[in-house]
Amino acid sequence: NEVDAVTAPGGRAFPEYACDSMIWSWIQRLVLGGPRYIVLDLDNGSLLNQGRADDPNFLDPNVRCGKEGGQCDMSYYALHDIKEGDELLCDYRSFALIDDWVEISL
């Protein structure tokens, strides 16, 4: 369900920040081979947009989730120097189980 406004402590509403939380959610294993979780990113990760190096419809990623060769642990690393004003891009497929919504019946 969509939300009409984000409400901060004290009751102040921010309608310009309302969103459908399912749009910002994905399925991920937090431990290799572990159970799947539905993750909703409301920290600095929510500032990352989708990038894909192998798809001409996307720009190349400039941020990686997790240490090189490791699993996404909600820590983020620049793949190269990022200039001021550049969009932060991460390949969601490196950690999100994109097709698993169907498997968990959502």
Short mmCIF file of N, CA and C in Angstrom, two decimals:
data_model
loop_
_atom_site.label_atom_id
_atom_site.label_comp_id
_atom_site.label_asym_id
_atom_site.label_seq_id
_atom_site.Cartn_x
_atom_site.Cartn_y
_atom_site.Cartn_z
N ASN A 1 0.83 -1.19 0.00
CA ASN A 1 0.00 0.00 0.00
C ASN A 1 0.87 1.25 0.00
N GLU A 2 0.41 2.26 -0.71
CA GLU A 2 1.15 3.51 -0.73
C GLU A 2 0.87 4.31 0.52
N VAL A 3 1.82 5.13 0.88
CA VAL A 3 1.74 5.96 2.07
C VAL A 3 1.51 7.39 1.62
N ASP A 4 0.69 8.14 2.36
CA ASP A 4 0.43 9.53 1.99
C ASP A 4 1.55 10.46 2.41
N ALA A 5 2.27 10.12 3.47
CA ALA A 5 3.35 10.97 3.95
C ALA A 5 4.26 10.18 4.87
N VAL A 6 5.50 10.59 4.94
CA VAL A 6 6.42 10.07 5.93
C VAL A 6 6.28 10.97 7.15
N THR A 7 6.10 10.38 8.33
CA THR A 7 5.90 11.17 9.54
C THR A 7 7.12 11.02 10.44
N ALA A 8 7.70 12.15 10.81
CA ALA A 8 8.86 12.18 11.69
C ALA A 8 8.42 12.24 13.14
N PRO A 9 9.34 11.92 14.07
CA PRO A 9 8.98 12.07 15.48
C PRO A 9 8.43 13.48 15.73
N GLY A 10 7.42 13.59 16.55
CA GLY A 10 6.78 14.87 16.80
C GLY A 10 5.59 15.11 15.90
N GLY A 11 5.36 14.19 14.93
CA GLY A 11 4.18 14.27 14.10
C GLY A 11 4.30 15.11 12.84
N ARG A 12 5.47 15.68 12.54
CA ARG A 12 5.61 16.46 11.31
C ARG A 12 5.59 15.53 10.10
N ALA A 13 4.74 15.81 9.12
CA ALA A 13 4.60 14.98 7.94
C ALA A 13 5.43 15.53 6.79
N PHE A 14 5.98 14.62 6.00
CA PHE A 14 6.77 14.97 4.82
C PHE A 14 6.19 14.23 3.62
N PRO A 15 5.10 14.74 3.02
CA PRO A 15 4.45 14.01 1.92
C PRO A 15 5.36 13.80 0.72
N GLU A 16 6.34 14.68 0.52
CA GLU A 16 7.21 14.55 -0.65
C GLU A 16 8.13 13.32 -0.55
N TYR A 17 8.23 12.71 0.63
CA TYR A 17 9.08 11.54 0.80
C TYR A 17 8.29 10.24 0.91
N ALA A 18 7.01 10.30 0.74
CA ALA A 18 6.19 9.08 0.82
C ALA A 18 6.52 8.18 -0.36
N CYS A 19 6.52 6.89 -0.11
CA CYS A 19 6.78 5.94 -1.19
C CYS A 19 6.12 4.61 -0.86
N ASP A 20 6.08 3.76 -1.83
CA ASP A 20 5.61 2.41 -1.63
C ASP A 20 6.81 1.58 -1.18
N SER A 21 6.78 1.10 0.04
CA SER A 21 7.95 0.40 0.59
C SER A 21 8.30 -0.85 -0.21
N MET A 22 7.36 -1.46 -0.90
CA MET A 22 7.67 -2.64 -1.71
C MET A 22 8.58 -2.30 -2.89
N ILE A 23 8.52 -1.07 -3.36
CA ILE A 23 9.39 -0.66 -4.46
C ILE A 23 10.84 -0.66 -4.00
N TRP A 24 11.08 -0.33 -2.74
CA TRP A 24 12.45 -0.26 -2.21
C TRP A 24 12.88 -1.56 -1.55
N SER A 25 12.12 -2.62 -1.70
CA SER A 25 12.42 -3.90 -1.06
C SER A 25 12.98 -4.89 -2.06
N TRP A 26 13.72 -5.86 -1.55
CA TRP A 26 14.22 -6.95 -2.36
C TRP A 26 14.44 -8.15 -1.46
N ILE A 27 14.74 -9.29 -2.07
CA ILE A 27 14.99 -10.52 -1.32
C ILE A 27 16.49 -10.81 -1.38
N GLN A 28 17.05 -11.18 -0.23
CA GLN A 28 18.49 -11.40 -0.14
C GLN A 28 18.79 -12.45 0.92
N ARG A 29 19.82 -13.22 0.67
CA ARG A 29 20.37 -14.11 1.70
C ARG A 29 21.44 -13.31 2.43
N LEU A 30 21.31 -13.13 3.73
CA LEU A 30 22.28 -12.35 4.50
C LEU A 30 23.52 -13.16 4.84
N VAL A 31 23.40 -14.48 4.79
CA VAL A 31 24.51 -15.39 5.00
C VAL A 31 24.50 -16.37 3.84
N LEU A 32 25.66 -16.64 3.27
CA LEU A 32 25.76 -17.55 2.13
C LEU A 32 25.04 -18.86 2.43
N GLY A 33 24.06 -19.22 1.60
CA GLY A 33 23.29 -20.45 1.78
C GLY A 33 22.24 -20.36 2.87
N GLY A 34 22.11 -19.20 3.51
CA GLY A 34 21.15 -19.03 4.60
C GLY A 34 19.75 -18.76 4.09
N PRO A 35 18.85 -18.49 5.02
CA PRO A 35 17.46 -18.22 4.62
C PRO A 35 17.35 -16.91 3.85
N ARG A 36 16.28 -16.78 3.10
CA ARG A 36 16.01 -15.55 2.36
C ARG A 36 15.25 -14.59 3.27
N TYR A 37 15.59 -13.31 3.14
CA TYR A 37 14.91 -12.26 3.89
C TYR A 37 14.39 -11.21 2.92
N ILE A 38 13.29 -10.58 3.26
CA ILE A 38 12.85 -9.40 2.53
C ILE A 38 13.55 -8.21 3.21
N VAL A 39 14.30 -7.45 2.44
CA VAL A 39 15.09 -6.35 2.95
C VAL A 39 14.49 -5.04 2.46
N LEU A 40 14.36 -4.08 3.35
CA LEU A 40 13.91 -2.74 3.00
C LEU A 40 15.02 -1.79 3.43
N ASP A 41 15.66 -1.15 2.49
CA ASP A 41 16.83 -0.32 2.75
C ASP A 41 16.42 1.12 3.02
N LEU A 42 16.56 1.55 4.25
CA LEU A 42 16.24 2.93 4.61
C LEU A 42 17.48 3.64 5.16
N ASP A 43 18.67 3.11 4.85
CA ASP A 43 19.90 3.76 5.27
C ASP A 43 20.60 4.33 4.03
N ASN A 44 21.92 4.47 4.09
CA ASN A 44 22.64 5.05 2.95
C ASN A 44 22.50 4.23 1.67
N GLY A 45 22.18 2.95 1.78
CA GLY A 45 21.98 2.12 0.59
C GLY A 45 20.79 2.56 -0.24
N SER A 46 19.85 3.27 0.37
CA SER A 46 18.68 3.73 -0.39
C SER A 46 19.06 4.85 -1.36
N LEU A 47 20.28 5.34 -1.28
CA LEU A 47 20.74 6.38 -2.19
C LEU A 47 21.38 5.81 -3.45
N LEU A 48 21.49 4.48 -3.53
CA LEU A 48 22.11 3.84 -4.68
C LEU A 48 21.06 3.46 -5.72
N ASN A 49 21.32 3.80 -6.95
CA ASN A 49 20.45 3.41 -8.04
C ASN A 49 21.06 2.25 -8.80
N GLN A 50 20.28 1.66 -9.71
CA GLN A 50 20.70 0.47 -10.45
C GLN A 50 21.69 0.82 -11.55
N GLY A 51 22.79 0.10 -11.59
CA GLY A 51 23.75 0.18 -12.68
C GLY A 51 24.07 -1.23 -13.13
N ARG A 52 24.38 -1.40 -14.41
CA ARG A 52 24.73 -2.72 -14.95
C ARG A 52 25.78 -2.55 -16.03
N ALA A 53 26.93 -3.16 -15.83
CA ALA A 53 28.02 -3.04 -16.80
C ALA A 53 27.72 -3.79 -18.10
N ASP A 54 26.87 -4.81 -18.05
CA ASP A 54 26.63 -5.65 -19.22
C ASP A 54 25.34 -5.31 -19.96
N ASP A 55 24.77 -4.16 -19.68
CA ASP A 55 23.49 -3.78 -20.29
C ASP A 55 23.58 -2.36 -20.81
N PRO A 56 23.43 -2.16 -22.13
CA PRO A 56 23.55 -0.81 -22.70
C PRO A 56 22.47 0.16 -22.24
N ASN A 57 21.41 -0.36 -21.61
CA ASN A 57 20.35 0.51 -21.10
C ASN A 57 20.65 1.09 -19.73
N PHE A 58 21.78 0.71 -19.14
CA PHE A 58 22.19 1.18 -17.82
C PHE A 58 23.60 1.77 -17.88
N LEU A 59 23.90 2.65 -16.95
CA LEU A 59 25.27 3.11 -16.77
C LEU A 59 26.02 2.08 -15.94
N ASP A 60 27.36 2.09 -16.04
CA ASP A 60 28.17 1.15 -15.27
C ASP A 60 28.11 1.47 -13.78
N PRO A 61 28.09 0.43 -12.94
CA PRO A 61 28.10 0.66 -11.49
C PRO A 61 29.42 1.32 -11.07
N ASN A 62 29.35 2.13 -10.02
CA ASN A 62 30.55 2.73 -9.45
C ASN A 62 30.68 2.43 -7.96
N VAL A 63 29.74 1.63 -7.44
CA VAL A 63 29.73 1.23 -6.03
C VAL A 63 29.45 -0.27 -5.95
N ARG A 64 30.09 -0.93 -5.00
CA ARG A 64 29.87 -2.37 -4.76
C ARG A 64 29.36 -2.53 -3.33
N CYS A 65 28.44 -3.45 -3.13
CA CYS A 65 27.97 -3.79 -1.79
C CYS A 65 28.81 -4.95 -1.27
N GLY A 66 29.49 -4.76 -0.16
CA GLY A 66 30.33 -5.80 0.43
C GLY A 66 31.75 -5.73 -0.10
N LYS A 67 32.64 -6.38 0.63
CA LYS A 67 34.06 -6.41 0.24
C LYS A 67 34.25 -7.22 -1.03
N GLU A 68 35.30 -6.91 -1.76
CA GLU A 68 35.57 -7.61 -3.02
C GLU A 68 35.61 -9.12 -2.80
N GLY A 69 34.84 -9.84 -3.58
CA GLY A 69 34.78 -11.29 -3.49
C GLY A 69 33.87 -11.79 -2.37
N GLY A 70 33.31 -10.87 -1.59
CA GLY A 70 32.46 -11.27 -0.47
C GLY A 70 31.00 -11.03 -0.77
N GLN A 71 30.18 -11.38 0.18
CA GLN A 71 28.74 -11.20 0.07
C GLN A 71 28.36 -9.80 0.55
N CYS A 72 27.26 -9.27 0.04
CA CYS A 72 26.77 -7.96 0.46
C CYS A 72 26.47 -8.00 1.95
N ASP A 73 27.10 -7.11 2.70
CA ASP A 73 26.89 -7.04 4.14
C ASP A 73 26.41 -5.64 4.55
N MET A 74 25.81 -4.93 3.60
CA MET A 74 25.29 -3.58 3.81
C MET A 74 26.40 -2.55 4.04
N SER A 75 27.63 -2.88 3.64
CA SER A 75 28.70 -1.88 3.59
C SER A 75 28.98 -1.63 2.11
N TYR A 76 29.33 -0.40 1.77
CA TYR A 76 29.44 -0.02 0.37
C TYR A 76 30.83 0.53 0.08
N TYR A 77 31.36 0.15 -1.09
CA TYR A 77 32.72 0.51 -1.48
C TYR A 77 32.70 1.08 -2.90
N ALA A 78 33.45 2.16 -3.10
CA ALA A 78 33.57 2.74 -4.44
C ALA A 78 34.43 1.82 -5.30
N LEU A 79 34.01 1.59 -6.53
CA LEU A 79 34.78 0.78 -7.47
C LEU A 79 35.90 1.59 -8.11
N HIS A 80 35.76 2.90 -8.09
CA HIS A 80 36.77 3.83 -8.59
C HIS A 80 36.43 5.21 -8.01
N ASP A 81 37.27 6.20 -8.24
CA ASP A 81 36.98 7.54 -7.75
C ASP A 81 35.65 8.01 -8.33
N ILE A 82 34.83 8.58 -7.48
CA ILE A 82 33.52 9.09 -7.89
C ILE A 82 33.57 10.61 -7.78
N LYS A 83 33.23 11.26 -8.87
CA LYS A 83 33.26 12.73 -8.91
C LYS A 83 32.03 13.31 -8.23
N GLU A 84 32.18 14.49 -7.67
CA GLU A 84 31.06 15.19 -7.08
C GLU A 84 29.96 15.35 -8.13
N GLY A 85 28.75 15.03 -7.77
CA GLY A 85 27.62 15.15 -8.68
C GLY A 85 27.31 13.87 -9.45
N ASP A 86 28.23 12.88 -9.44
CA ASP A 86 27.95 11.61 -10.12
C ASP A 86 26.87 10.84 -9.38
N GLU A 87 26.02 10.16 -10.12
CA GLU A 87 25.01 9.30 -9.53
C GLU A 87 25.70 8.05 -8.96
N LEU A 88 25.27 7.61 -7.78
CA LEU A 88 25.81 6.39 -7.18
C LEU A 88 25.04 5.20 -7.72
N LEU A 89 25.77 4.26 -8.35
CA LEU A 89 25.14 3.13 -9.03
C LEU A 89 25.74 1.81 -8.55
N CYS A 90 24.86 0.86 -8.27
CA CYS A 90 25.25 -0.47 -7.80
C CYS A 90 24.46 -1.50 -8.60
N ASP A 91 25.08 -2.62 -8.95
CA ASP A 91 24.35 -3.67 -9.66
C ASP A 91 23.57 -4.47 -8.64
N TYR A 92 22.27 -4.24 -8.57
CA TYR A 92 21.41 -4.90 -7.59
C TYR A 92 21.50 -6.42 -7.70
N ARG A 93 21.75 -6.90 -8.91
CA ARG A 93 21.79 -8.35 -9.12
C ARG A 93 22.93 -9.02 -8.35
N SER A 94 23.91 -8.24 -7.89
CA SER A 94 25.03 -8.83 -7.16
C SER A 94 24.62 -9.27 -5.75
N PHE A 95 23.45 -8.85 -5.29
CA PHE A 95 23.00 -9.27 -3.95
C PHE A 95 21.51 -9.56 -3.87
N ALA A 96 20.69 -8.93 -4.69
CA ALA A 96 19.24 -9.13 -4.63
C ALA A 96 18.85 -10.37 -5.42
N LEU A 97 18.01 -11.19 -4.85
CA LEU A 97 17.48 -12.38 -5.52
C LEU A 97 16.22 -11.95 -6.27
N ILE A 98 16.44 -11.33 -7.41
CA ILE A 98 15.40 -10.61 -8.15
C ILE A 98 14.19 -11.49 -8.49
N ASP A 99 14.41 -12.74 -8.82
CA ASP A 99 13.31 -13.62 -9.23
C ASP A 99 12.64 -14.36 -8.07
N ASP A 100 13.09 -14.13 -6.86
CA ASP A 100 12.56 -14.90 -5.71
C ASP A 100 11.22 -14.39 -5.18
N TRP A 101 10.72 -13.25 -5.64
CA TRP A 101 9.40 -12.79 -5.20
C TRP A 101 8.35 -13.86 -5.51
N VAL A 102 8.45 -14.48 -6.67
CA VAL A 102 7.49 -15.51 -7.06
C VAL A 102 7.62 -16.72 -6.14
N GLU A 103 8.88 -17.10 -5.81
CA GLU A 103 9.10 -18.27 -4.98
C GLU A 103 8.54 -18.11 -3.57
N ILE A 104 8.45 -16.88 -3.07
CA ILE A 104 7.87 -16.68 -1.74
C ILE A 104 6.42 -16.19 -1.83
N SER A 105 5.85 -16.36 -3.01
CA SER A 105 4.43 -16.06 -3.27
C SER A 105 4.05 -14.60 -3.12
N LEU A 106 4.95 -13.72 -3.51
CA LEU A 106 4.62 -12.28 -3.51
C LEU A 106 4.81 -11.72 -4.90
#
